[in-house]
Coordinates of C-alpha atoms in Angstrom, one line a residue:
M294 CA -22.1 -8.3 5.9
T295 CA -21.4 -4.7 7.0
A296 CA -20.5 -3.0 10.3
D297 CA -24.2 -1.8 10.5
M298 CA -25.1 -5.4 11.5
L299 CA -23.0 -5.1 14.7
T300 CA -23.8 -3.2 17.8
K301 CA -21.8 0.0 17.6
N302 CA -19.5 0.8 20.6
A303 CA -20.7 -2.3 22.5
I304 CA -17.1 -3.6 23.2
K305 CA -15.9 -0.2 24.5
I306 CA -19.0 0.2 26.8
L307 CA -18.6 -3.4 28.1
Y308 CA -14.8 -3.0 28.6
E309 CA -15.0 0.4 30.4
G310 CA -17.9 -0.6 32.6
D311 CA -19.0 3.0 33.2
E312 CA -22.1 3.0 35.4
N313 CA -23.3 6.3 33.8
V314 CA -23.4 4.7 30.4
P315 CA -26.2 2.2 29.7
K316 CA -25.0 -1.3 29.0
P317 CA -25.9 -2.4 25.5
E318 CA -28.9 -4.8 25.5
N319 CA -28.1 -8.1 23.7
P320 CA -25.2 -6.7 21.6
V321 CA -24.5 -8.4 18.3
L322 CA -20.8 -9.0 17.7
Q323 CA -18.4 -10.9 15.4
V324 CA -16.2 -13.7 16.5
I325 CA -12.8 -13.0 15.0
N326 CA -10.9 -15.9 16.8
V327 CA -11.6 -19.0 18.8
K328 CA -9.0 -20.9 21.0
S329 CA -9.4 -24.0 23.2
I330 CA -7.4 -23.9 26.5
Q331 CA -6.9 -26.5 29.1
G332 CA -8.5 -25.8 32.5
Q333 CA -6.9 -26.5 35.9
N334 CA -8.6 -29.8 35.8
S335 CA -7.0 -31.6 32.8
S336 CA -10.4 -33.1 31.8
T337 CA -11.9 -29.6 31.3
T338 CA -11.5 -27.7 28.1
R339 CA -12.5 -24.0 28.1
Y340 CA -12.8 -21.7 25.0
R341 CA -11.5 -18.2 24.7
V342 CA -12.8 -16.0 21.9
I343 CA -12.1 -12.6 20.5
L344 CA -15.2 -10.5 19.9
S345 CA -15.4 -7.4 17.8
D346 CA -18.1 -4.7 17.2
G347 CA -16.3 -3.5 14.0
D348 CA -14.4 -0.7 15.8
N349 CA -12.9 -2.4 18.9
Y350 CA -12.3 -6.0 20.1
M351 CA -11.6 -7.7 23.4
Q352 CA -11.0 -11.1 24.8
A353 CA -13.8 -13.2 26.1
M354 CA -14.4 -16.7 27.5
L355 CA -17.3 -19.1 27.2
C356 CA -18.7 -20.3 30.5
S357 CA -18.5 -24.1 31.1
A358 CA -22.1 -24.6 30.1
L359 CA -21.3 -23.2 26.6
G360 CA -18.2 -25.4 26.1
H361 CA -20.2 -27.6 23.7
L362 CA -20.4 -24.6 21.2
G363 CA -16.6 -24.6 20.9
E364 CA -16.4 -28.4 20.6
E365 CA -19.1 -28.5 17.9
G366 CA -17.6 -25.6 15.9
A367 CA -20.9 -23.7 16.3
I368 CA -19.2 -20.3 16.6
P369 CA -16.4 -20.4 14.0
R370 CA -14.1 -17.5 13.2
G371 CA -16.1 -14.8 11.3
S372 CA -19.5 -15.9 12.7
I373 CA -22.0 -13.5 14.2
I374 CA -23.4 -14.0 17.7
R375 CA -25.8 -12.1 20.1
L376 CA -24.8 -11.9 23.8
T377 CA -27.9 -12.4 26.0
E378 CA -26.0 -12.6 29.3
C379 CA -22.4 -11.6 30.0
N380 CA -20.2 -9.9 32.6
V381 CA -16.6 -8.6 32.7
S382 CA -14.1 -10.1 35.1
N383 CA -10.5 -8.9 35.9
I384 CA -8.2 -11.9 35.4
N385 CA -4.4 -11.5 35.8
N386 CA -4.8 -7.7 35.4
R387 CA -6.7 -8.2 32.1
K388 CA -10.4 -7.6 31.6
I389 CA -12.1 -10.7 30.2
L390 CA -15.7 -10.8 29.0
I391 CA -17.4 -13.9 30.5
I392 CA -20.2 -15.2 28.2
V393 CA -23.0 -16.8 30.1
T394 CA -25.6 -17.2 27.4
L395 CA -25.6 -16.4 23.7
D396 CA -27.5 -16.9 20.4
V397 CA -25.8 -17.8 17.1
V398 CA -27.1 -15.2 14.6
D399 CA -25.1 -16.3 11.6
K400 CA -22.7 -19.3 11.5
T401 CA -21.2 -18.2 8.1
Q402 CA -17.4 -17.5 8.3
H403 CA -17.5 -13.8 7.1
P404 CA -14.3 -11.8 6.5
R405 CA -13.4 -9.5 9.4
I406 CA -15.8 -6.6 9.5
G407 CA -14.2 -3.2 9.8
N408 CA -10.7 -2.6 11.2
P409 CA -11.2 -3.2 15.0
Q410 CA -8.6 -2.1 17.5
A411 CA -7.7 -3.8 20.8
M412 CA -9.3 -2.2 23.8
D413 CA -6.4 -3.3 26.0
A414 CA -3.8 -1.7 23.7
T415 CA -1.4 0.5 25.6
S416 CA 0.9 1.7 22.9
S417 CA -0.9 1.6 19.5
A418 CA -0.4 4.3 16.9
T419 CA -3.7 6.0 18.0
T420 CA -3.4 5.6 21.8
V421 CA 0.2 5.9 22.7
S422 CA 1.2 4.4 26.1
T423 CA 1.7 7.0 28.8
S424 CA 3.8 4.6 30.7
T425 CA 6.4 4.4 28.0
S426 CA 6.5 8.1 27.2
S427 CA 6.4 9.6 30.7
A428 CA 10.0 8.9 31.5
S429 CA 9.1 8.6 35.2
P430 CA 11.6 7.3 37.8
S431 CA 9.5 4.1 38.3
A432 CA 10.1 3.2 34.6
S433 CA 13.9 3.4 34.8
P434 CA 14.5 0.2 36.7
A435 CA 12.7 -1.8 34.0
L436 CA 15.0 -0.2 31.4
Q437 CA 18.1 -1.0 33.5
H438 CA 17.2 -4.6 34.0
A439 CA 16.0 -5.3 30.4
P440 CA 18.5 -7.8 28.9
V441 CA 19.1 -5.7 25.8
T442 CA 22.6 -4.6 26.6
A443 CA 25.6 -4.0 24.3
T444 CA 27.3 -7.1 25.8
A445 CA 24.3 -9.3 25.1
Q446 CA 23.9 -8.0 21.6
S447 CA 27.5 -8.4 20.6
S448 CA 27.8 -12.0 21.9
G449 CA 25.8 -13.5 19.0
R450 CA 25.9 -17.0 20.6
T451 CA 23.3 -19.8 20.8
N452 CA 21.4 -19.6 24.0
F453 CA 20.7 -23.3 24.8
Q454 CA 18.3 -22.5 27.6
L455 CA 16.1 -20.5 25.3
E456 CA 16.5 -23.1 22.5
S457 CA 14.6 -25.6 24.5
S458 CA 11.5 -23.5 24.7
L459 CA 11.3 -21.9 21.3
F460 CA 7.9 -21.1 19.8
P461 CA 7.1 -21.0 16.0
I462 CA 5.9 -17.6 14.7
T463 CA 2.8 -19.2 13.2
G464 CA 1.8 -20.4 16.7
L465 CA 1.7 -16.9 18.3
N466 CA -1.7 -15.7 19.4
P467 CA -3.1 -13.3 22.1
Y468 CA -3.8 -16.2 24.4
Q469 CA -0.1 -17.4 24.6
N470 CA 1.7 -15.4 27.3
K471 CA 5.0 -17.2 27.7
W472 CA 6.9 -17.7 24.5
T473 CA 10.3 -17.0 22.8
I474 CA 10.9 -16.9 19.1
K475 CA 14.1 -17.1 17.2
A476 CA 13.8 -15.1 14.0
R477 CA 15.7 -13.2 11.4
V478 CA 15.0 -9.5 10.7
T479 CA 14.2 -9.3 7.0
V480 CA 13.0 -5.7 7.0
K481 CA 13.8 -2.8 9.2
S482 CA 12.0 0.5 8.5
D483 CA 13.2 4.0 9.1
I484 CA 11.9 5.9 12.2
K485 CA 8.6 7.5 11.2
Q486 CA 6.9 10.4 12.9
W487 CA 3.1 10.4 13.1
Q488 CA 0.4 12.7 14.4
N489 CA -3.4 12.7 14.8
Q490 CA -6.0 14.7 16.7
R491 CA -5.4 12.9 20.0
S492 CA -1.6 12.4 20.1
E493 CA 1.7 12.3 18.2
G494 CA 4.9 10.2 18.4
K495 CA 7.3 8.0 16.5
L496 CA 7.5 4.4 15.5
F497 CA 9.5 1.8 13.5
N498 CA 8.6 -1.6 12.2
I499 CA 10.6 -4.8 11.6
H500 CA 9.6 -8.1 9.9
L501 CA 10.6 -11.2 11.7
L502 CA 11.0 -14.5 9.8
D503 CA 11.5 -18.1 11.0
K504 CA 11.0 -21.5 9.4
S505 CA 7.2 -21.4 10.0
G506 CA 6.3 -17.9 8.9
E507 CA 6.7 -14.1 9.2
I508 CA 5.3 -11.5 11.5
K509 CA 5.5 -7.7 11.8
A510 CA 6.6 -6.0 15.0
T511 CA 6.3 -2.3 15.9
A512 CA 7.9 -0.2 18.6
F513 CA 6.5 3.2 19.7
N514 CA 8.1 6.3 21.3
D515 CA 10.4 5.5 24.2
Q516 CA 10.8 1.9 22.8
V517 CA 12.0 3.4 19.5
D518 CA 14.9 5.0 21.5
R519 CA 15.6 1.8 23.4
L520 CA 15.4 -0.8 20.6
Y521 CA 16.0 0.8 17.2
H522 CA 19.8 0.5 17.3
M523 CA 19.6 -3.1 18.6
F524 CA 18.1 -4.5 15.4
E525 CA 20.1 -5.0 12.3
E526 CA 18.6 -6.2 9.0
G527 CA 19.6 -9.8 8.2
K528 CA 20.6 -10.8 11.7
V529 CA 18.9 -13.4 14.0
Y530 CA 17.5 -12.6 17.4
Y531 CA 15.7 -14.3 20.3
L532 CA 12.6 -12.2 21.2
S533 CA 10.1 -12.6 24.0
K534 CA 7.6 -10.7 26.1
A535 CA 6.1 -8.7 23.3
R536 CA 2.4 -8.1 23.0
V537 CA 0.5 -10.1 20.4
T538 CA -2.3 -8.2 18.8
M539 CA -4.6 -8.4 15.7
A540 CA -2.8 -7.3 12.6
R541 CA -3.8 -4.0 11.0
K542 CA -4.0 -5.2 7.4
Q543 CA -4.0 -1.7 6.0
Y544 CA -0.5 -1.2 7.3
S545 CA 0.9 -4.7 6.6
T546 CA 1.6 -6.8 3.5
L547 CA 2.4 -10.0 5.5
D548 CA 0.1 -13.0 5.5
N549 CA -0.4 -13.2 9.3
E550 CA -3.5 -12.6 11.4
Y551 CA -1.4 -11.1 14.2
E552 CA 1.5 -8.7 14.8
L553 CA 3.7 -7.8 17.7
V554 CA 4.0 -4.6 19.7
L555 CA 7.4 -4.2 21.4
E556 CA 7.0 -3.0 24.9
N557 CA 9.0 -1.9 27.9
S558 CA 9.2 -5.6 29.1
T559 CA 10.2 -7.0 25.7
E560 CA 13.5 -9.0 25.8
I561 CA 15.8 -9.2 22.8
E562 CA 19.1 -11.2 22.5
L563 CA 21.3 -11.5 19.4
C564 CA 21.8 -15.0 18.2
G565 CA 24.4 -16.5 15.8
D566 CA 23.6 -16.4 12.1
E567 CA 21.5 -19.5 12.0
I568 CA 21.6 -21.3 8.6
S569 CA 18.3 -23.0 9.5
I570 CA 16.5 -19.6 9.5
P571 CA 15.7 -18.5 6.0
K572 CA 17.1 -15.2 4.8
M573 CA 14.0 -14.2 2.7
N574 CA 10.5 -15.3 2.2
F575 CA 8.8 -14.6 -1.1
N576 CA 5.8 -16.1 -2.9
F577 CA 6.6 -14.9 -6.4
V578 CA 3.9 -14.4 -9.1
R579 CA 4.9 -14.5 -12.7
I580 CA 4.1 -11.4 -14.7
A581 CA 1.9 -13.4 -17.1
D582 CA -0.2 -14.4 -14.1
V583 CA -0.9 -10.9 -12.7
D584 CA -4.2 -10.6 -14.5
Q585 CA -5.5 -13.5 -12.2
Y586 CA -5.3 -11.1 -9.2
E587 CA -7.9 -8.5 -8.3
K588 CA -7.3 -4.8 -8.1
N589 CA -5.5 -3.9 -4.8
A590 CA -4.3 -7.4 -4.2
S591 CA -0.8 -7.7 -2.6
I592 CA 1.7 -9.9 -4.4
D593 CA 5.4 -10.7 -4.6
M594 CA 7.3 -10.6 -7.9
I595 CA 10.8 -11.0 -9.3
G596 CA 11.9 -9.7 -12.6
V597 CA 14.5 -7.8 -14.7
V598 CA 14.3 -4.0 -14.9
R599 CA 14.3 -3.4 -18.6
E600 CA 13.5 0.3 -18.6
D601 CA 13.7 3.1 -16.1
A602 CA 11.8 6.4 -16.8
G603 CA 13.7 8.2 -14.0
I604 CA 12.5 10.4 -11.2
Q605 CA 9.3 12.4 -11.8
E606 CA 7.8 15.0 -9.4
L607 CA 4.1 15.5 -9.0
I608 CA 1.6 16.9 -6.5
S609 CA -0.7 14.6 -4.5
K610 CA -4.3 15.3 -5.4
A611 CA -5.5 14.2 -1.9
S612 CA -3.0 16.0 0.3
G613 CA -1.4 18.6 -2.0
R614 CA 2.1 17.6 -0.9
P615 CA 4.9 17.0 -3.5
L616 CA 5.6 13.3 -4.4
K617 CA 8.4 11.6 -6.3
K618 CA 7.9 8.6 -8.4
R619 CA 9.9 6.3 -10.7
D620 CA 8.3 4.1 -13.4
L621 CA 10.1 0.9 -14.2
M622 CA 9.3 -1.7 -16.9
L623 CA 9.7 -5.2 -15.5
V624 CA 10.0 -8.4 -17.6
D625 CA 10.5 -12.1 -16.9
D626 CA 10.8 -15.3 -18.8
S627 CA 7.0 -15.4 -19.4
L628 CA 7.8 -12.8 -22.1
K629 CA 5.4 -10.4 -20.5
Q630 CA 6.2 -6.8 -19.4
I631 CA 4.5 -4.7 -16.7
K632 CA 4.9 -1.2 -15.4
L633 CA 5.9 -0.9 -11.8
T634 CA 5.9 2.4 -9.9
L635 CA 8.2 3.2 -6.9
W636 CA 7.4 6.2 -4.6
D637 CA 9.4 8.8 -2.7
K638 CA 12.4 7.3 -0.9
A639 CA 12.3 4.0 -2.8
A640 CA 12.1 5.9 -6.0
E641 CA 15.0 8.2 -5.1
E642 CA 17.4 5.5 -3.9
F643 CA 16.7 2.9 -6.6
E644 CA 19.7 2.2 -9.0
S645 CA 18.7 0.5 -12.3
S646 CA 22.1 0.4 -14.1
G647 CA 23.0 -2.9 -15.6
S648 CA 19.4 -4.2 -15.8
P649 CA 19.3 -5.6 -12.3
V650 CA 17.1 -8.5 -11.2
C651 CA 14.8 -7.2 -8.4
A652 CA 12.6 -9.1 -5.9
F653 CA 9.6 -7.1 -4.7
R654 CA 7.5 -7.8 -1.7
G655 CA 4.1 -6.4 -1.1
L656 CA 3.3 -5.0 -4.5
R657 CA -0.2 -3.6 -5.0
V658 CA -2.0 -4.6 -8.2
S659 CA -3.7 -1.9 -10.2
D660 CA -5.9 -2.2 -13.4
F661 CA -4.4 1.0 -14.9
G662 CA -2.8 0.1 -18.2
G663 CA -4.5 -3.3 -18.2
R664 CA -2.4 -4.3 -15.2
S665 CA 0.3 -2.3 -13.4
L666 CA 2.0 -2.5 -10.0
S667 CA 2.9 -0.1 -7.2
L668 CA 5.3 -0.5 -4.3
G669 CA 3.8 1.3 -1.3
G670 CA 5.2 2.1 2.1
G671 CA 4.7 -1.5 3.4
G672 CA 6.5 -3.1 0.5
T673 CA 10.2 -3.9 0.1
V674 CA 12.7 -4.4 -2.8
K675 CA 15.9 -6.5 -2.9
I676 CA 18.2 -5.7 -5.8
N677 CA 20.1 -8.7 -7.2
P678 CA 19.3 -11.0 -4.3
D679 CA 21.3 -14.2 -3.8
I680 CA 18.4 -16.6 -4.4
P681 CA 17.9 -19.3 -7.1
E682 CA 15.1 -17.5 -8.8
A683 CA 17.3 -14.4 -9.3
N684 CA 20.2 -16.4 -10.7
K685 CA 17.9 -18.2 -13.1
L686 CA 16.5 -14.9 -14.4
K687 CA 20.0 -13.4 -14.8
H688 CA 21.1 -16.3 -17.0
W689 CA 17.9 -16.2 -19.0
Y690 CA 18.1 -12.4 -19.7
A691 CA 21.8 -12.5 -20.6
S692 CA 21.3 -15.4 -23.1
Q693 CA 17.9 -14.7 -24.7
A694 CA 16.2 -11.6 -23.6
S695 CA 17.9 -9.0 -25.7
D696 CA 16.1 -10.1 -28.9
A697 CA 12.8 -11.1 -27.2
V698 CA 9.5 -9.3 -27.9
Y699 CA 7.6 -8.7 -24.7
E700 CA 3.8 -8.5 -24.6
A701 CA 2.0 -5.9 -22.6
F702 CA -1.3 -6.4 -20.8
S703 CA -3.7 -5.4 -23.6
Q704 CA -7.0 -6.9 -22.6
Q705 CA -10.0 -4.7 -22.1
I706 CA -11.1 -4.4 -18.5
S707 CA -14.6 -3.3 -17.5
T708 CA -14.7 -1.3 -14.3
T709 CA -17.1 0.8 -12.4
S710 CA -15.6 3.8 -14.0
G711 CA -16.0 2.6 -17.6
T712 CA -14.0 0.5 -20.0
R713 CA -10.2 0.5 -20.1
S714 CA -8.5 -0.8 -23.3
T715 CA -4.7 -0.8 -23.5
E716 CA -4.7 -2.5 -26.9
R717 CA -3.7 0.2 -29.4
I718 CA -6.6 1.3 -31.6
S719 CA -7.1 3.8 -34.4
L720 CA -8.7 7.2 -33.9
D721 CA -11.4 6.2 -36.4
K722 CA -12.3 3.1 -34.3
V723 CA -12.6 5.4 -31.2
K724 CA -15.3 7.3 -33.1
Q725 CA -17.0 4.2 -34.6
D726 CA -17.2 2.5 -31.2
G727 CA -18.6 5.6 -29.6
L728 CA -16.0 5.6 -26.8
G729 CA -16.9 8.2 -24.1
Q730 CA -20.5 8.5 -25.1
S731 CA -21.9 6.4 -22.2
D732 CA -22.5 7.6 -18.6
R733 CA -19.1 6.3 -17.6
A734 CA -15.6 7.3 -18.8
D735 CA -13.8 5.1 -21.3
Y736 CA -10.0 4.7 -21.7
F737 CA -8.0 3.8 -24.8
S738 CA -4.5 3.8 -26.2
A739 CA -3.4 5.1 -29.6
K740 CA -0.4 6.1 -31.6
A741 CA -0.9 9.7 -32.9
T742 CA 0.9 12.8 -34.1
I743 CA 0.5 16.3 -32.5
V744 CA -0.5 18.5 -35.4
F745 CA -1.8 21.6 -33.6
L746 CA -1.3 23.3 -30.2
K747 CA -3.4 26.2 -29.2
Q748 CA -1.1 28.9 -27.9
E749 CA -3.7 31.3 -26.5
N750 CA -4.9 30.7 -22.9
C751 CA -2.8 27.6 -22.7
A752 CA -2.1 27.9 -18.9
Y753 CA -3.6 29.3 -15.8
P754 CA -2.0 30.9 -12.7
A755 CA -2.2 28.2 -9.9
C756 CA -1.7 28.3 -6.2
P757 CA 1.7 26.7 -5.4
E758 CA 0.1 24.7 -2.6
C759 CA -3.4 23.6 -3.6
R760 CA -3.1 24.1 -7.4
K761 CA -6.4 26.1 -7.5
K762 CA -6.6 29.1 -9.7
T763 CA -5.3 32.4 -8.2
L764 CA -6.5 35.9 -8.9
Q765 CA -4.2 38.9 -9.2
D766 CA -4.8 41.8 -6.8
E767 CA -2.8 44.7 -5.3
T768 CA -1.0 42.3 -2.9
G769 CA 0.0 39.7 -5.5
W770 CA -1.7 36.5 -6.6
R771 CA -4.3 35.4 -4.1
C772 CA -5.7 31.9 -3.5
E773 CA -9.2 32.0 -2.0
K774 CA -9.0 28.4 -0.9
C775 CA -5.7 28.7 1.1
D776 CA -6.5 32.4 2.0
K777 CA -2.9 33.3 1.0
S778 CA -1.2 35.7 -1.4
Y779 CA 1.9 34.9 -3.4
P780 CA 4.3 37.2 -5.3
E781 CA 4.2 34.8 -8.3
P782 CA 1.8 32.0 -9.2
Q783 CA 2.8 28.6 -10.4
W784 CA 1.6 28.4 -14.0
R785 CA 0.0 25.1 -15.0
Y786 CA -0.8 23.9 -18.5
L787 CA -4.4 23.5 -19.7
L788 CA -3.7 22.8 -23.3
T789 CA -6.0 22.2 -26.3
A790 CA -4.4 20.2 -29.1
S791 CA -5.3 18.3 -32.3
V792 CA -3.9 14.7 -32.8
E793 CA -4.1 12.6 -36.0
D794 CA -3.3 9.2 -37.2
A795 CA -3.7 7.6 -40.6
T796 CA -7.5 7.2 -40.0
S797 CA -8.9 10.2 -38.3
Q798 CA -8.4 13.3 -36.1
L799 CA -9.4 14.2 -32.5
F800 CA -9.3 17.5 -30.5
V801 CA -7.8 16.7 -27.0
N802 CA -7.0 18.4 -23.7
M803 CA -3.8 18.0 -21.7
F804 CA -3.0 19.0 -18.2
D805 CA 0.2 20.2 -16.7
E806 CA 2.4 17.1 -16.4
V807 CA 1.5 15.8 -19.9
G808 CA 1.6 19.3 -21.4
A809 CA 5.2 19.9 -20.1
G810 CA 6.3 16.7 -21.7
I811 CA 4.8 17.7 -25.0
V812 CA 5.9 21.4 -25.1
G813 CA 9.3 20.7 -23.6
V814 CA 9.3 23.5 -21.0
S815 CA 7.2 24.1 -17.9
A816 CA 4.1 26.3 -18.1
T817 CA 5.8 28.9 -15.9
E818 CA 8.8 29.1 -18.3
A819 CA 6.4 29.3 -21.3
M820 CA 4.6 32.3 -19.7
R821 CA 7.9 34.1 -19.1
L822 CA 8.8 33.6 -22.7
K823 CA 5.4 34.9 -23.8
D824 CA 5.9 38.1 -21.8
S825 CA 9.6 38.6 -22.8
D826 CA 10.0 37.1 -26.3
A827 CA 6.8 36.4 -28.3
D828 CA 8.8 34.9 -31.2
A829 CA 10.6 32.4 -28.9
Y830 CA 7.3 31.5 -27.3
A831 CA 5.7 30.7 -30.7
K832 CA 8.8 28.8 -31.8
T833 CA 8.6 26.6 -28.6
F834 CA 5.1 25.6 -29.5
N835 CA 5.8 25.1 -33.2
D836 CA 8.8 22.9 -32.4
A837 CA 6.5 20.6 -30.4
L838 CA 4.4 19.8 -33.5
F839 CA 4.5 16.8 -35.8
K840 CA 6.0 14.5 -33.3
V841 CA 4.6 11.0 -32.7
Y842 CA 3.5 9.7 -29.3
N843 CA 2.0 6.6 -27.8
I844 CA -0.9 8.2 -25.9
K845 CA -3.4 7.0 -23.3
V846 CA -6.7 8.9 -23.4
K847 CA -9.8 9.3 -21.2
A848 CA -13.0 9.8 -23.1
K849 CA -16.0 11.2 -21.2
S850 CA -19.3 12.7 -22.3
E851 CA -20.1 16.2 -21.0
T852 CA -23.1 18.4 -21.5
Y853 CA -22.7 22.1 -22.2
N854 CA -25.7 24.4 -23.1
D855 CA -27.9 21.3 -23.3
T856 CA -25.6 19.8 -25.9
A857 CA -23.7 16.6 -25.2
R858 CA -20.2 16.2 -26.5
T859 CA -17.3 13.9 -25.9
K860 CA -14.2 15.3 -24.2
Y861 CA -10.9 13.6 -24.8
T862 CA -8.1 14.1 -22.3
I863 CA -4.6 12.7 -22.8
I864 CA -3.5 11.2 -19.4
E865 CA -0.2 9.9 -20.6
A866 CA 2.1 10.5 -23.6
A867 CA 5.3 8.7 -24.3
P868 CA 7.7 9.3 -27.3
I869 CA 8.0 6.4 -29.7
N870 CA 10.7 3.9 -28.8
Y871 CA 11.6 2.9 -32.4
V872 CA 13.4 -0.3 -31.5
D873 CA 10.3 -1.6 -29.5
E874 CA 8.0 -0.2 -32.2
A875 CA 9.9 -2.2 -34.9
K876 CA 9.8 -5.4 -32.8
T877 CA 6.1 -4.9 -32.3
M878 CA 5.4 -4.4 -36.0
V879 CA 7.5 -7.5 -36.9
A880 CA 5.4 -9.5 -34.4
M881 CA 2.2 -8.2 -35.9
I882 CA 3.4 -9.1 -39.4
D883 CA 4.3 -12.6 -38.2
K884 CA 0.9 -13.0 -36.6
L885 CA -0.8 -11.9 -39.9
S886 CA 1.4 -14.2 -41.9
S887 CA 0.6 -17.2 -39.8

């Protein structure tokens, strides 16, 4: 089921009610929620629904004559309906679509189509509220009377009046207007600046946890100034009068259909540190079980950081901006190991000394290297958390793990881009199996020695911003793409090399990051040596020869002058860790012996 099945812009047209815009005829929409409510007459049950066209959604209500559809479950969440008669009414200052007649197109419970946004949103990231950002005199009384004061926050007492009407987080939905939750702040983000074609502003997020579940809350613009200093990670608060909206899953790792938007009317009060409110909420996956999850799945994990490759700098291919990353090797008592990558601030601030036990929330699963993990912007990490799982791992690692042999994910994975094999194979097997000779790229791992590095034309003058090739003219080095000139280019490796093992030989290519690791100096420094000291330049390349690496290679067939040939590109090269290598060889011998 795709967005093409739904009537485009139907929700927006119905909601705005512009007489100059033709009303969609019999629009096809998706039901993304259904809720029964009690009418004024206690014997009458009405049904509210949320309808989406794939881009936007709004609240609707079935007329009394259609109540049987709700009772019979004829329009479940995810089903597709066609509105044959409807009108929009203004109820309690909210526009509600009244459904008079409809046809059920498909009763199947499909996943939510598209990423619909609320039509009545007043402070979302794409349509920032003018009422909260205008700083008008009429807005100031609301700020003055909001109960978020220093006195209220510093009290930290139990409010028995609020305790009698507490609502569980899992019970929150857009139809519930009066509620108060008591929850612990488990995550508090930094203030983030954002900008798009229509507007710009700032925001911050928190995660709120109670005994029933967890929900994300976001504050925008003026509410950032009002509320950011009020929240402290780990403390418990009473919170009410926030707007409940559909969760934007691309920005959240929480298992909740809804999220909160903190508005001008939102009330917050500090509570005592309730023992009954859990401090953290994880659903840990063991490393050995990661291969049961699909690519891009979000999981939680706890493990011991066995290796830390340190900070690495690279350039984003998509945006061209500089990035920082840190690769960790994580192990647990399943005797499996997995590579986990931290990015930017998380990478810079991470401290790995002492082989800490780390609990990760919201890791993204990748099929690179068999299986690997990445901690994105929506994820969190807790170092040496005070939880039973962490204490158990600490004891295990201290008593047994130093002599353990850890197995990496070595199964072969077929993907739309080809075959990925992380099981180490010989170069002769690469040729025998014809890797890279199909229409799609193949990936393999090997242990090989660098026996030749071509010194001529080993680098190109790149633009410092977009990395495209620059040309030298009278003004300097010019980039045609960026339409800029620079006094000096940023040289980048484009190396040709020969690698060998005991079985065969391959000619391979290497790009800048891998090349710098092999040669030992940056391409810019190598070009300076070439111009100033040819002997030192040659020695630098000769010193890089006859060293052994564990390499990961992409093999892809290319056609040149009507002749097909396989191009091999090293995408990762790591020096041999002889302790790990010895343990691996012992394990292989034991396997052969048995």
